[in-house]
């Protein structure tokens, strides 16, 4: 099984990726938050900084592009090729209202004929691998079948499927029945994405779709930075089904303490790098508070602590409250608690 980290705007930039790789290795592929080329600039300063090879210290990084203009896509590919990238990913999954209103991301799925022409153009005289991350439609999950007919016409390097419609956003249960049919129909390798938040979620998917050879995880990894590392270990050890729950409970106190210490160091290193890059403590704390919207759910009885973290006004106060949380709160046994997730991926 291959494990991918999903792109999450404002969170999984190069600082987060590098630090995750340092403290919790095991991710096979990282994807950048989407690049939005336009007529004025192919790469904005922030986007260029995020893809610079010198800023990235991970095994494999795939830039993701968000556009519905074939020439702009090709311009972005040319710019990325100059940095040595040989594969890119096309975002057809972002459900954001701003993105969709411009016919991009999941909004592009509303225009299948235009999408077909777009794919035809970007694969002409193409010298990079192109994968696609897609949802299964705008409103009706059955739209997926027509979309798959389009995807099957082109030599995609991989098709990453999030089996929800744009209208469903991240609510409800992914349409696993439709995903199963698409898995059988696809002529290219398929990666599953969507609601893999815990070890148990992963194992259920593993049992139902043994043919799947790659999964993409997003919010679950922000909540539990060690999640992919744990899944990779389970795969290596061959721990299956109910044994996984016992695996989580059987961890020694020392192992649990080491994980929490790694999470603490992971947090502190990201925060300090944000302070260095932004040269502004307030901005650095705002970015960390977005990470905490997810990571807090890996701790037991941490509500009062996160309130104090969110109210922090200065870097010293913020550090003090974070240190207090790590000292006084225990990690959840096994997987994080179920939570009301922020509506991002």
XYZ file of C-alpha atoms in Angstrom:
345
model
C 0.000 0.000 0.000
C 1.157 3.517 -0.855
C 0.249 6.399 1.450
C -0.220 9.967 0.203
C -0.686 13.217 2.105
C -3.545 15.268 0.682
C -3.005 18.978 0.048
C -4.685 21.287 2.554
C -4.502 24.998 1.770
C -2.849 26.968 4.545
C -1.631 23.864 6.392
C 0.366 21.343 4.343
C 2.960 23.659 2.863
C 6.652 22.797 2.737
C 7.214 23.519 6.430
C 4.517 21.070 7.497
C 5.592 18.449 4.944
C 9.267 18.549 5.891
C 8.524 18.380 9.602
C 6.085 15.500 9.167
C 8.709 13.593 7.196
C 11.285 14.269 9.928
C 9.233 13.154 12.942
C 6.685 10.776 11.409
C 8.164 9.254 8.211
C 6.182 6.814 6.115
C 4.413 9.009 3.546
C 5.167 7.869 -0.005
C 3.924 10.980 -1.787
C 3.150 14.538 -0.803
C 0.931 16.857 -2.857
C 1.240 20.641 -2.752
C -1.753 22.880 -2.085
C -3.053 23.888 -5.496
C -1.229 26.299 -7.772
C -3.518 28.724 -9.619
C -1.861 29.962 -12.834
C -3.233 33.064 -14.520
C -2.416 35.339 -17.418
C -0.235 37.649 -15.310
C 1.854 35.154 -13.358
C 2.240 31.419 -13.642
C 3.541 31.020 -10.087
C 2.864 33.506 -7.322
C 5.634 34.120 -4.778
C 3.989 31.890 -2.170
C 3.468 29.076 -4.697
C 7.018 29.326 -6.006
C 8.431 29.190 -2.475
C 6.361 26.085 -1.764
C 7.678 24.120 -4.753
C 11.329 25.197 -4.688
C 13.396 21.981 -4.502
C 15.639 23.569 -1.900
C 12.653 24.061 0.408
C 11.433 20.474 0.161
C 13.058 17.514 1.863
C 10.569 14.721 1.212
C 10.754 11.557 -0.889
C 8.269 12.550 -3.574
C 6.424 15.827 -4.121
C 3.687 16.313 -6.722
C 2.588 19.894 -7.512
C -1.163 20.266 -7.860
C -2.607 22.665 -10.449
C -6.050 24.300 -10.346
C -7.270 25.710 -13.654
C -9.789 25.191 -16.457
C -7.566 26.812 -19.074
C -5.374 24.387 -21.026
C -2.756 26.999 -21.968
C -2.422 28.156 -18.376
C -2.040 24.530 -17.318
C 0.744 24.065 -19.876
C 2.424 27.280 -18.694
C 2.409 25.968 -15.130
C 3.841 22.639 -16.273
C 6.667 24.407 -18.118
C 7.493 26.457 -15.014
C 7.458 23.356 -12.814
C 9.603 21.417 -15.291
C 12.304 24.057 -14.822
C 12.430 23.008 -11.163
C 12.768 19.359 -12.137
C 9.197 18.152 -11.615
C 8.199 15.291 -13.893
C 4.627 14.793 -12.659
C 1.748 17.119 -11.804
C -1.761 16.664 -10.464
C -4.919 18.309 -11.801
C -7.382 19.387 -9.107
C -10.961 18.495 -10.034
C -12.053 18.051 -6.441
C -11.981 21.356 -4.563
C -15.600 22.144 -3.508
C -14.952 25.731 -2.351
C -17.668 28.113 -3.512
C -15.153 30.632 -4.824
C -13.343 27.970 -6.836
C -16.507 26.306 -8.161
C -18.089 29.611 -9.191
C -15.210 30.056 -11.647
C -15.706 26.594 -13.130
C -12.551 25.208 -11.537
C -11.889 22.349 -9.163
C -15.070 20.339 -8.673
C -16.869 23.079 -10.597
C -15.208 21.872 -13.815
C -17.160 18.605 -13.503
C -20.342 20.471 -14.427
C -18.988 20.857 -17.973
C -17.956 17.363 -19.109
C -17.568 18.279 -22.783
C -15.318 21.207 -21.922
C -13.373 18.973 -19.533
C -12.901 16.417 -22.293
C -11.510 19.077 -24.654
C -9.269 20.406 -21.885
C -7.776 16.962 -21.211
C -7.292 16.379 -24.921
C -5.293 19.610 -25.205
C -3.091 19.129 -22.151
C -2.109 15.628 -23.236
C -0.978 16.846 -26.654
C 2.811 17.212 -26.808
C 2.954 16.500 -23.110
C 6.249 15.540 -21.482
C 5.169 15.043 -17.853
C 2.982 12.545 -16.062
C -0.460 13.897 -15.201
C -2.668 12.504 -12.457
C -6.170 13.708 -11.598
C -7.843 14.193 -8.214
C -11.593 14.184 -8.726
C -14.954 14.077 -7.064
C -17.750 11.977 -8.545
C -19.947 14.819 -9.768
C -21.685 18.044 -8.882
C -25.021 16.911 -7.437
C -25.778 13.360 -8.559
C -23.293 10.570 -7.720
C -24.319 8.843 -10.963
C -22.450 11.589 -12.842
C -19.354 9.575 -11.973
C -19.948 7.052 -14.750
C -19.835 9.659 -17.512
C -16.761 11.239 -15.969
C -15.019 7.870 -15.872
C -15.650 7.434 -19.591
C -13.804 10.713 -20.145
C -10.903 9.827 -17.838
C -10.486 6.447 -19.505
C -9.730 8.184 -22.814
C -6.451 9.621 -21.513
C -3.168 8.162 -20.207
C -3.484 9.467 -16.647
C -0.660 8.360 -14.386
C -3.227 7.909 -11.595
C -6.825 8.739 -10.739
C -7.429 9.863 -7.149
C -11.125 9.520 -6.374
C -12.968 11.252 -3.543
C -16.381 9.560 -3.782
C -18.555 12.522 -2.832
C -20.254 15.111 -5.002
C -19.351 18.766 -4.844
C -22.683 19.544 -3.174
C -21.947 17.060 -0.392
C -18.706 18.894 0.414
C -17.296 16.741 3.273
C -20.647 15.853 4.796
C -22.175 12.409 5.011
C -20.680 9.094 4.032
C -18.610 8.658 0.857
C -20.334 6.614 -1.875
C -18.239 3.482 -1.535
C -20.518 1.458 -3.796
C -19.851 3.861 -6.656
C -16.154 3.959 -5.823
C -16.089 0.163 -6.160
C -17.629 0.342 -9.620
C -15.206 3.064 -10.720
C -12.315 1.003 -9.404
C -13.351 -1.854 -11.684
C -13.938 0.395 -14.706
C -10.772 2.479 -14.492
C -8.017 1.813 -17.025
C -5.421 3.545 -14.849
C -4.280 3.033 -11.240
C -6.794 4.327 -8.663
C -6.093 5.960 -5.315
C -8.847 6.277 -2.698
C -9.409 9.564 -0.838
C -12.063 10.552 1.675
C -12.847 10.075 5.401
C -9.778 8.007 6.237
C -9.497 9.571 9.657
C -8.508 6.645 11.863
C -6.812 3.258 11.768
C -10.270 1.657 11.853
C -11.446 3.664 8.832
C -8.429 2.464 6.890
C -8.911 -1.179 7.832
C -12.576 -1.143 6.793
C -11.583 0.237 3.395
C -8.756 -2.295 3.127
C -11.107 -5.200 3.715
C -13.747 -3.927 1.287
C -11.368 -2.971 -1.536
C -8.296 -5.218 -1.428
C -7.398 -4.138 -4.994
C -6.712 -0.557 -3.895
C -2.961 0.024 -3.813
C -2.856 3.687 -2.748
C -4.769 5.877 -0.304
C -4.668 9.629 0.267
C -5.190 10.972 3.772
C -5.661 14.592 4.780
C -7.508 15.788 7.845
C -6.824 12.593 9.777
C -3.079 13.216 9.497
C -3.401 16.825 10.652
C -5.269 15.520 13.706
C -2.871 12.636 14.286
C 0.493 13.309 12.613
C 1.565 9.733 13.307
C -1.381 8.174 11.455
C 0.389 7.285 8.195
C 3.391 5.988 10.106
C 1.052 3.760 12.149
C -0.702 2.463 9.030
C 2.604 1.733 7.313
C 3.727 -0.165 10.423
C 0.509 -2.181 10.463
C 0.981 -3.081 6.810
C 4.560 -4.152 7.462
C 3.589 -6.219 10.486
C 0.479 -7.670 8.860
C -1.816 -6.608 11.712
C -5.390 -6.938 10.487
C -8.974 -6.360 11.603
C -9.756 -6.554 15.299
C -6.053 -7.083 16.042
C -5.520 -3.404 15.243
C -7.530 -2.304 18.283
C -5.421 -4.577 20.439
C -2.335 -3.180 18.730
C -3.315 0.327 19.834
C -4.020 -0.739 23.401
C -0.872 -2.839 23.666
C 1.480 0.061 23.146
C 3.623 0.535 26.208
C 3.551 3.680 28.311
C 7.018 4.441 26.973
C 5.844 4.228 23.353
C 2.887 6.506 24.068
C 5.144 9.001 25.836
C 7.540 8.945 22.877
C 4.719 9.642 20.449
C 3.503 12.595 22.502
C 7.041 13.940 22.779
C 7.442 13.641 19.006
C 4.166 15.490 18.499
C 5.388 18.219 20.844
C 8.664 18.566 18.942
C 6.776 18.390 15.639
C 4.565 21.282 16.762
C 7.406 23.382 18.131
C 9.513 23.044 14.998
C 6.642 24.041 12.716
C 5.865 27.053 14.904
C 9.457 28.262 14.963
C 9.770 27.902 11.192
C 6.543 29.836 10.698
C 7.944 32.601 12.898
C 11.100 32.676 10.803
C 9.320 32.657 7.428
C 6.563 35.130 8.307
C 8.666 37.266 10.665
C 5.451 37.909 12.502
C 4.374 36.036 15.638
C 0.698 36.789 15.152
C 0.676 35.285 11.657
C 2.625 32.244 12.872
C 0.140 31.689 15.707
C -2.810 32.005 13.317
C -1.342 29.246 11.151
C -0.733 27.038 14.195
C -4.241 27.599 15.490
C -5.541 26.193 12.202
C -3.438 23.077 12.803
C -4.880 22.867 16.329
C -8.421 22.804 14.900
C -7.516 19.237 13.912
C -4.748 18.125 16.278
C -6.665 18.890 19.470
C -8.831 15.824 18.803
C -5.905 13.508 19.480
C -6.013 14.539 23.153
C -8.359 13.514 25.967
C -10.290 16.213 27.887
C -8.456 19.071 26.184
C -11.309 21.564 25.706
C -10.162 24.104 28.296
C -6.596 23.910 26.995
C -7.488 24.646 23.398
C -9.556 27.634 24.510
C -6.497 29.111 26.204
C -4.334 28.358 23.159
C -6.798 30.158 20.899
C -6.891 33.194 23.206
C -3.100 33.531 23.306
C -1.931 37.031 22.386
C 1.837 36.565 22.243
C 4.344 33.863 21.313
C 5.486 33.308 24.947
C 1.882 32.964 26.117
C 1.095 30.635 23.233
C 4.110 28.428 23.982
C 3.208 28.275 27.667
C -0.343 27.100 26.940
C 0.831 24.539 24.387
C 3.434 23.168 26.829
C 0.743 22.903 29.502
C -1.487 20.892 27.167
C 1.271 18.435 26.303
C 2.236 18.068 29.955
C -1.262 17.601 31.368
C -3.344 15.928 28.626
C -3.083 12.315 27.537
C -3.242 11.163 23.955
C -6.260 9.145 22.929
C -5.675 5.406 23.035
C -5.440 4.108 19.480
C -7.177 6.468 17.042
C -8.290 10.049 17.731
C -11.763 10.677 19.039
C -14.474 11.279 16.473
C -14.892 14.979 15.920
C -16.739 17.655 14.003
C -14.087 18.200 11.361
C -13.307 21.540 9.769
C -14.734 21.416 6.263
C -11.454 21.215 4.370
C -9.361 18.475 2.773
